Structure formats: C-alpha cells, structure tokens
C-alpha cells in the first residue's frame, strides 16, 4: 500500500434527520480515536452542515452523495460544486450504482462531475464502479468495470487522477446481504489498479485509493481490509450506527 492512507467512508444513503445526524455525530466523535485510517461520513445534503460543524477539528471527514456538473442554472433539485465548497465538505460520491440505476447517471455525467470536482474544488471524488448480477454471471464484469473507468476518467491528467478514490461495488452485493468473497473483491481491485496504471502510469496508480463497497459489516471488515489491493471500504447500512461503524474502522 505504501503511501496510501486507507479510507473507510460510511454512505448513509437516504437516512437520518438533522437531529439524528447530530446525535450520531456527537456519539461517533466520542468513540473516534486517531488511527492509521481516514474515516468519513457521506450524508444527505440537509445534514452536511450539521456534520461539518460537529466533526470540526476531529479529523473525521464529511462527504456529499452527489453533485451537479454545472455551477448554477435551471436544474431543480440539484446541488452544485460551489454550494458544496461553501459547506466545507471533503468528499463527494459520483456514479453510485443507485444513481446509475434510478436517476439516469451515465458514464458521461460521471466524467463531467469528476472533472468539475477535481478542477474547481478540493473536494475528493469517490467514483463508484461495479457490475450487476447478470453481468457477473455472464462473465463480463471486467469489461463493464473497465468501460466505467475509461469513460469516467476520460480526459483527466495523471495528476488529477492521482487524487481520486475509486469504490468498487459489485451491485449484486449491495444491500442484498451477499458479499463478494474477499478474493473476488481483491481480484477486481487489483485489475482496477492495473488498468489505472495503463491509463495514467505507475506513479498515479500507486496514489489512487481503491475501496470495496457491498455489504461491509464488522463481521467481514477485517478479512476485506487485510487484502493487499483494498485501501478501505464504502460502508452502507452498518455506518448508520456509531458503534458498528467504529468497529469497522477498528478492524
């Protein structure tokens, strides 16, 4: 892993009110202690300011779950990079499988968002890639993930690409209770790193954080995190509980 500092990020999806977010943040801040791992909570837009404020000075990161690629305009329901910058968030998920599945996210919009974040803010994109069950069963998972990588990262410089976090989330393992075996996860993360090396060179691929996401829980975190090519995880349901989330970070 060398110079890469692992990142464990909790994706809250569409859960918690501001009040619940504040209660979580206070409790998590009490439990949290310095480790060799970065921790972050990726929350709905309405809670971001509460989390930024409560986590101030703790070293715990905060991220948004989506962003638009334009600065402003007639895009009802969307939030822009300048709006996120003003809140002081550290990360932003781009291209989550649920955004792709339900909200029309494409490799092209992923690419526009990644460029926007990298070029006009210090917010680190967590770009999600992954195959659905039918693609895994047809044996085309590598083609699918490579296409998402190539299109999503199109036009980036090596320096820009080096700042990224890539989250590999096999869509068939999200919220289904099915987890990719640590070997399957490691294998795909290794191939992603190899592909990034071919696209941007060895130096860049050494810097990119590659997370695994897909039913990560305290029970399987150790095995997943001990894999060589996995630099962290994108945790779903288990991140809603401060004790459970801390257990994963303490794997």
mmCIF file of C-alpha atoms in Angstrom:
data_model
loop_
_atom_site.group_PDB
_atom_site.id
_atom_site.type_symbol
_atom_site.label_atom_id
_atom_site.label_comp_id
_atom_site.label_asym_id
_atom_site.label_seq_id
_atom_site.Cartn_x
_atom_site.Cartn_y
_atom_site.Cartn_z
ATOM 1 C CA UNK A 1 0.000 0.000 0.000
ATOM 2 C CA UNK A 2 2.968 2.321 0.604
ATOM 3 C CA UNK A 3 1.890 5.931 0.683
ATOM 4 C CA UNK A 4 -1.838 5.301 0.512
ATOM 5 C CA UNK A 5 -3.823 6.073 3.637
ATOM 6 C CA UNK A 6 -6.909 3.833 3.710
ATOM 7 C CA UNK A 7 -10.321 5.500 3.737
ATOM 8 C CA UNK A 8 -13.404 3.998 5.353
ATOM 9 C CA UNK A 9 -16.442 6.027 4.362
ATOM 10 C CA UNK A 10 -19.992 5.466 5.585
ATOM 11 C CA UNK A 11 -22.655 6.133 2.961
ATOM 12 C CA UNK A 12 -25.880 6.975 4.796
ATOM 13 C CA UNK A 13 -27.998 6.964 1.628
ATOM 14 C CA UNK A 14 -31.440 8.458 2.388
ATOM 15 C CA UNK A 15 -31.463 8.035 6.158
ATOM 16 C CA UNK A 16 -31.463 10.303 9.216
ATOM 17 C CA UNK A 17 -32.924 13.703 10.029
ATOM 18 C CA UNK A 18 -30.689 16.598 11.082
ATOM 19 C CA UNK A 19 -31.456 15.810 14.728
ATOM 20 C CA UNK A 20 -30.451 12.161 14.253
ATOM 21 C CA UNK A 21 -27.334 13.201 12.352
ATOM 22 C CA UNK A 22 -26.284 15.495 15.227
ATOM 23 C CA UNK A 23 -26.837 12.713 17.787
ATOM 24 C CA UNK A 24 -24.806 10.278 15.676
ATOM 25 C CA UNK A 25 -22.002 12.796 15.167
ATOM 26 C CA UNK A 26 -21.687 13.576 18.885
ATOM 27 C CA UNK A 27 -21.586 9.899 19.813
ATOM 28 C CA UNK A 28 -19.213 8.962 16.993
ATOM 29 C CA UNK A 29 -16.880 11.792 17.914
ATOM 30 C CA UNK A 30 -16.697 10.402 21.477
ATOM 31 C CA UNK A 31 -15.905 6.903 20.184
ATOM 32 C CA UNK A 32 -13.482 8.026 17.480
ATOM 33 C CA UNK A 33 -9.762 7.931 18.151
ATOM 34 C CA UNK A 34 -6.822 8.534 15.864
ATOM 35 C CA UNK A 35 -5.975 5.531 13.733
ATOM 36 C CA UNK A 36 -3.917 4.990 10.588
ATOM 37 C CA UNK A 37 -7.181 5.147 8.691
ATOM 38 C CA UNK A 38 -9.225 8.085 7.461
ATOM 39 C CA UNK A 39 -12.907 7.975 8.354
ATOM 40 C CA UNK A 40 -15.719 9.900 6.690
ATOM 41 C CA UNK A 41 -19.499 10.097 6.706
ATOM 42 C CA UNK A 42 -21.232 10.660 3.356
ATOM 43 C CA UNK A 43 -24.663 12.072 4.137
ATOM 44 C CA UNK A 44 -27.748 13.628 2.516
ATOM 45 C CA UNK A 45 -27.387 17.332 1.640
ATOM 46 C CA UNK A 46 -29.625 18.500 4.505
ATOM 47 C CA UNK A 47 -27.240 17.109 7.139
ATOM 48 C CA UNK A 48 -23.887 18.155 5.763
ATOM 49 C CA UNK A 49 -23.553 21.431 7.681
ATOM 50 C CA UNK A 50 -24.503 19.692 10.953
ATOM 51 C CA UNK A 51 -21.794 17.065 10.421
ATOM 52 C CA UNK A 52 -19.127 19.557 9.322
ATOM 53 C CA UNK A 53 -19.832 21.617 12.435
ATOM 54 C CA UNK A 54 -19.942 18.684 14.895
ATOM 55 C CA UNK A 55 -16.828 16.977 13.476
ATOM 56 C CA UNK A 56 -14.741 20.180 13.303
ATOM 57 C CA UNK A 57 -11.176 19.524 14.461
ATOM 58 C CA UNK A 58 -11.775 15.766 14.909
ATOM 59 C CA UNK A 59 -10.141 14.577 11.680
ATOM 60 C CA UNK A 60 -13.406 12.884 10.619
ATOM 61 C CA UNK A 61 -14.299 13.731 7.012
ATOM 62 C CA UNK A 62 -17.701 14.635 5.592
ATOM 63 C CA UNK A 63 -18.951 13.987 2.074
ATOM 64 C CA UNK A 64 -21.932 14.562 -0.220
ATOM 65 C CA UNK A 65 -23.679 11.750 -2.096
ATOM 66 C CA UNK A 66 -23.973 13.514 -5.467
ATOM 67 C CA UNK A 67 -23.331 16.829 -7.217
ATOM 68 C CA UNK A 68 -24.250 18.529 -10.494
ATOM 69 C CA UNK A 69 -21.588 19.368 -13.104
ATOM 70 C CA UNK A 70 -22.824 22.934 -13.738
ATOM 71 C CA UNK A 71 -22.119 25.839 -11.356
ATOM 72 C CA UNK A 72 -25.709 27.072 -11.395
ATOM 73 C CA UNK A 73 -28.796 27.018 -13.565
ATOM 74 C CA UNK A 74 -32.304 25.704 -14.060
ATOM 75 C CA UNK A 75 -31.649 22.268 -12.547
ATOM 76 C CA UNK A 76 -34.384 21.874 -9.957
ATOM 77 C CA UNK A 77 -33.431 19.533 -7.132
ATOM 78 C CA UNK A 78 -29.691 19.623 -7.863
ATOM 79 C CA UNK A 79 -26.722 20.921 -5.842
ATOM 80 C CA UNK A 80 -23.548 22.430 -7.343
ATOM 81 C CA UNK A 81 -19.829 22.253 -6.535
ATOM 82 C CA UNK A 82 -19.732 25.893 -5.258
ATOM 83 C CA UNK A 83 -22.594 25.042 -2.858
ATOM 84 C CA UNK A 84 -20.656 22.064 -1.504
ATOM 85 C CA UNK A 85 -17.441 24.064 -1.275
ATOM 86 C CA UNK A 86 -19.206 26.643 0.859
ATOM 87 C CA UNK A 87 -20.251 23.908 3.303
ATOM 88 C CA UNK A 88 -16.665 22.690 3.609
ATOM 89 C CA UNK A 89 -17.146 19.034 2.677
ATOM 90 C CA UNK A 90 -14.142 16.802 1.950
ATOM 91 C CA UNK A 91 -15.588 14.150 -0.379
ATOM 92 C CA UNK A 92 -18.347 13.597 -2.908
ATOM 93 C CA UNK A 93 -19.633 10.277 -4.245
ATOM 94 C CA UNK A 94 -20.032 10.223 -8.025
ATOM 95 C CA UNK A 95 -21.764 7.498 -10.029
ATOM 96 C CA UNK A 96 -23.121 5.395 -7.172
ATOM 97 C CA UNK A 97 -24.929 2.346 -8.554
ATOM 98 C CA UNK A 98 -28.225 3.645 -7.141
ATOM 99 C CA UNK A 99 -27.746 6.947 -9.009
ATOM 100 C CA UNK A 100 -26.993 4.986 -12.175
ATOM 101 C CA UNK A 101 -29.940 2.638 -11.645
ATOM 102 C CA UNK A 102 -32.690 5.049 -10.564
ATOM 103 C CA UNK A 103 -31.627 8.562 -11.578
ATOM 104 C CA UNK A 104 -30.134 8.279 -15.032
ATOM 105 C CA UNK A 105 -26.465 8.718 -14.102
ATOM 106 C CA UNK A 106 -24.249 7.715 -17.052
ATOM 107 C CA UNK A 107 -20.513 7.282 -17.565
ATOM 108 C CA UNK A 108 -20.599 10.657 -19.345
ATOM 109 C CA UNK A 109 -22.217 12.560 -16.449
ATOM 110 C CA UNK A 110 -19.832 10.797 -14.045
ATOM 111 C CA UNK A 111 -16.941 12.110 -16.122
ATOM 112 C CA UNK A 112 -18.268 15.696 -16.100
ATOM 113 C CA UNK A 113 -18.770 15.581 -12.327
ATOM 114 C CA UNK A 114 -15.328 14.109 -11.613
ATOM 115 C CA UNK A 115 -13.652 16.809 -13.738
ATOM 116 C CA UNK A 116 -15.690 19.562 -12.111
ATOM 117 C CA UNK A 117 -14.786 18.454 -8.582
ATOM 118 C CA UNK A 118 -11.089 17.999 -9.346
ATOM 119 C CA UNK A 119 -10.687 21.218 -11.329
ATOM 120 C CA UNK A 120 -12.787 23.611 -9.296
ATOM 121 C CA UNK A 121 -12.598 22.403 -5.718
ATOM 122 C CA UNK A 122 -10.521 20.452 -3.197
ATOM 123 C CA UNK A 123 -13.384 18.001 -2.797
ATOM 124 C CA UNK A 124 -12.195 14.453 -3.493
ATOM 125 C CA UNK A 125 -14.455 12.435 -5.807
ATOM 126 C CA UNK A 126 -15.284 8.892 -4.716
ATOM 127 C CA UNK A 127 -16.093 7.408 -8.102
ATOM 128 C CA UNK A 128 -18.138 4.200 -7.985
ATOM 129 C CA UNK A 129 -17.808 1.364 -10.478
ATOM 130 C CA UNK A 130 -19.283 -2.132 -10.466
ATOM 131 C CA UNK A 131 -21.261 -4.767 -12.305
ATOM 132 C CA UNK A 132 -24.801 -6.088 -11.797
ATOM 133 C CA UNK A 133 -25.540 -9.767 -11.165
ATOM 134 C CA UNK A 134 -26.380 -10.626 -14.800
ATOM 135 C CA UNK A 135 -23.033 -9.160 -15.914
ATOM 136 C CA UNK A 136 -21.131 -11.111 -13.236
ATOM 137 C CA UNK A 137 -22.956 -14.312 -14.231
ATOM 138 C CA UNK A 138 -22.181 -13.703 -17.922
ATOM 139 C CA UNK A 139 -18.509 -13.260 -17.010
ATOM 140 C CA UNK A 140 -18.323 -9.725 -18.451
ATOM 141 C CA UNK A 141 -17.664 -7.924 -15.139
ATOM 142 C CA UNK A 142 -14.165 -6.819 -16.206
ATOM 143 C CA UNK A 143 -15.442 -5.275 -19.454
ATOM 144 C CA UNK A 144 -18.160 -3.416 -17.565
ATOM 145 C CA UNK A 145 -15.841 -2.048 -14.879
ATOM 146 C CA UNK A 146 -13.114 -1.105 -17.401
ATOM 147 C CA UNK A 147 -15.671 0.768 -19.515
ATOM 148 C CA UNK A 148 -16.900 2.686 -16.448
ATOM 149 C CA UNK A 149 -13.291 3.516 -15.531
ATOM 150 C CA UNK A 150 -12.214 4.582 -19.011
ATOM 151 C CA UNK A 151 -15.265 6.740 -19.682
ATOM 152 C CA UNK A 152 -15.458 8.104 -16.152
ATOM 153 C CA UNK A 153 -11.794 9.169 -16.136
ATOM 154 C CA UNK A 154 -11.615 10.284 -19.760
ATOM 155 C CA UNK A 155 -9.580 13.448 -20.289
ATOM 156 C CA UNK A 156 -8.023 13.585 -16.806
ATOM 157 C CA UNK A 157 -4.341 14.319 -16.338
ATOM 158 C CA UNK A 158 -2.228 11.865 -14.302
ATOM 159 C CA UNK A 159 -2.020 14.432 -11.546
ATOM 160 C CA UNK A 160 -5.817 14.777 -11.400
ATOM 161 C CA UNK A 161 -6.352 11.010 -11.488
ATOM 162 C CA UNK A 162 -3.932 10.559 -8.581
ATOM 163 C CA UNK A 163 -6.292 12.406 -6.229
ATOM 164 C CA UNK A 164 -9.212 10.045 -6.813
ATOM 165 C CA UNK A 165 -10.885 7.453 -4.694
ATOM 166 C CA UNK A 166 -12.378 4.585 -6.706
ATOM 167 C CA UNK A 167 -15.038 2.479 -4.992
ATOM 168 C CA UNK A 168 -15.621 -0.957 -6.453
ATOM 169 C CA UNK A 169 -19.137 -2.006 -5.541
ATOM 170 C CA UNK A 170 -20.469 -5.173 -7.118
ATOM 171 C CA UNK A 171 -24.102 -4.105 -7.486
ATOM 172 C CA UNK A 172 -25.280 -7.642 -6.688
ATOM 173 C CA UNK A 173 -23.724 -7.323 -3.211
ATOM 174 C CA UNK A 174 -25.317 -4.029 -2.170
ATOM 175 C CA UNK A 175 -27.972 -4.337 0.479
ATOM 176 C CA UNK A 176 -28.603 -7.932 -0.597
ATOM 177 C CA UNK A 177 -26.578 -9.463 2.214
ATOM 178 C CA UNK A 178 -24.456 -11.145 -0.481
ATOM 179 C CA UNK A 179 -20.833 -10.100 -0.229
ATOM 180 C CA UNK A 180 -18.235 -10.683 -2.870
ATOM 181 C CA UNK A 181 -15.677 -13.051 -1.387
ATOM 182 C CA UNK A 182 -12.555 -11.196 -0.233
ATOM 183 C CA UNK A 183 -10.774 -12.932 -3.138
ATOM 184 C CA UNK A 184 -13.315 -11.668 -5.706
ATOM 185 C CA UNK A 185 -13.039 -8.155 -4.262
ATOM 186 C CA UNK A 186 -9.239 -8.266 -4.189
ATOM 187 C CA UNK A 187 -9.078 -9.613 -7.746
ATOM 188 C CA UNK A 188 -11.239 -6.801 -9.137
ATOM 189 C CA UNK A 189 -9.459 -4.087 -7.130
ATOM 190 C CA UNK A 190 -6.116 -5.387 -8.426
ATOM 191 C CA UNK A 191 -7.410 -5.239 -12.014
ATOM 192 C CA UNK A 192 -8.703 -1.703 -11.479
ATOM 193 C CA UNK A 193 -5.268 -0.657 -10.232
ATOM 194 C CA UNK A 194 -3.615 -2.297 -13.222
ATOM 195 C CA UNK A 195 -5.978 -0.513 -15.611
ATOM 196 C CA UNK A 196 -5.267 2.849 -13.946
ATOM 197 C CA UNK A 197 -1.564 2.126 -14.288
ATOM 198 C CA UNK A 198 -2.031 1.521 -18.035
ATOM 199 C CA UNK A 199 -4.061 4.725 -18.378
ATOM 200 C CA UNK A 200 -2.063 7.098 -16.168
ATOM 201 C CA UNK A 201 1.209 5.397 -15.242
ATOM 202 C CA UNK A 202 2.649 3.599 -12.240
ATOM 203 C CA UNK A 203 3.054 6.685 -10.011
ATOM 204 C CA UNK A 204 -0.614 7.598 -10.347
ATOM 205 C CA UNK A 205 -1.876 4.077 -9.734
ATOM 206 C CA UNK A 206 0.177 3.952 -6.512
ATOM 207 C CA UNK A 207 -1.677 7.037 -5.226
ATOM 208 C CA UNK A 208 -5.267 6.086 -6.076
ATOM 209 C CA UNK A 209 -7.306 4.785 -3.139
ATOM 210 C CA UNK A 210 -9.426 1.789 -4.163
ATOM 211 C CA UNK A 211 -12.271 0.923 -1.799
ATOM 212 C CA UNK A 212 -14.559 -2.079 -1.712
ATOM 213 C CA UNK A 213 -18.263 -1.474 -1.116
ATOM 214 C CA UNK A 214 -21.011 -4.075 -0.797
ATOM 215 C CA UNK A 215 -22.452 -5.322 2.489
ATOM 216 C CA UNK A 216 -19.365 -4.491 4.590
ATOM 217 C CA UNK A 217 -20.073 -5.193 8.274
ATOM 218 C CA UNK A 218 -17.999 -5.562 11.465
ATOM 219 C CA UNK A 219 -18.037 -9.345 10.881
ATOM 220 C CA UNK A 220 -16.302 -9.244 7.480
ATOM 221 C CA UNK A 221 -14.352 -5.959 7.662
ATOM 222 C CA UNK A 222 -11.058 -7.486 8.869
ATOM 223 C CA UNK A 223 -10.866 -10.009 6.068
ATOM 224 C CA UNK A 224 -11.722 -7.411 3.409
ATOM 225 C CA UNK A 225 -9.411 -4.710 4.762
ATOM 226 C CA UNK A 226 -6.445 -7.079 5.054
ATOM 227 C CA UNK A 227 -6.383 -7.636 1.287
ATOM 228 C CA UNK A 228 -3.344 -6.006 -0.358
ATOM 229 C CA UNK A 229 -5.135 -4.079 -3.079
ATOM 230 C CA UNK A 230 -8.078 -2.854 -0.997
ATOM 231 C CA UNK A 231 -7.480 0.547 0.611
ATOM 232 C CA UNK A 232 -10.695 0.913 2.530
ATOM 233 C CA UNK A 233 -14.390 0.438 2.201
ATOM 234 C CA UNK A 234 -17.592 2.228 1.345
ATOM 235 C CA UNK A 235 -19.931 1.048 4.081
ATOM 236 C CA UNK A 236 -23.722 1.187 3.771
ATOM 237 C CA UNK A 237 -26.175 0.145 6.491
ATOM 238 C CA UNK A 238 -23.527 -0.585 9.124
ATOM 239 C CA UNK A 239 -22.445 3.084 9.093
ATOM 240 C CA UNK A 240 -25.806 4.256 10.481
ATOM 241 C CA UNK A 241 -24.839 3.011 13.933
ATOM 242 C CA UNK A 242 -21.843 4.826 15.522
ATOM 243 C CA UNK A 243 -20.662 1.754 17.483
ATOM 244 C CA UNK A 244 -20.825 -0.558 14.476
ATOM 245 C CA UNK A 245 -19.104 1.960 12.224
ATOM 246 C CA UNK A 246 -16.288 2.405 14.745
ATOM 247 C CA UNK A 247 -15.898 -1.386 14.955
ATOM 248 C CA UNK A 248 -15.321 -1.468 11.189
ATOM 249 C CA UNK A 249 -12.719 1.307 11.441
ATOM 250 C CA UNK A 250 -11.002 -0.626 14.253
ATOM 251 C CA UNK A 251 -10.964 -3.802 12.174
#
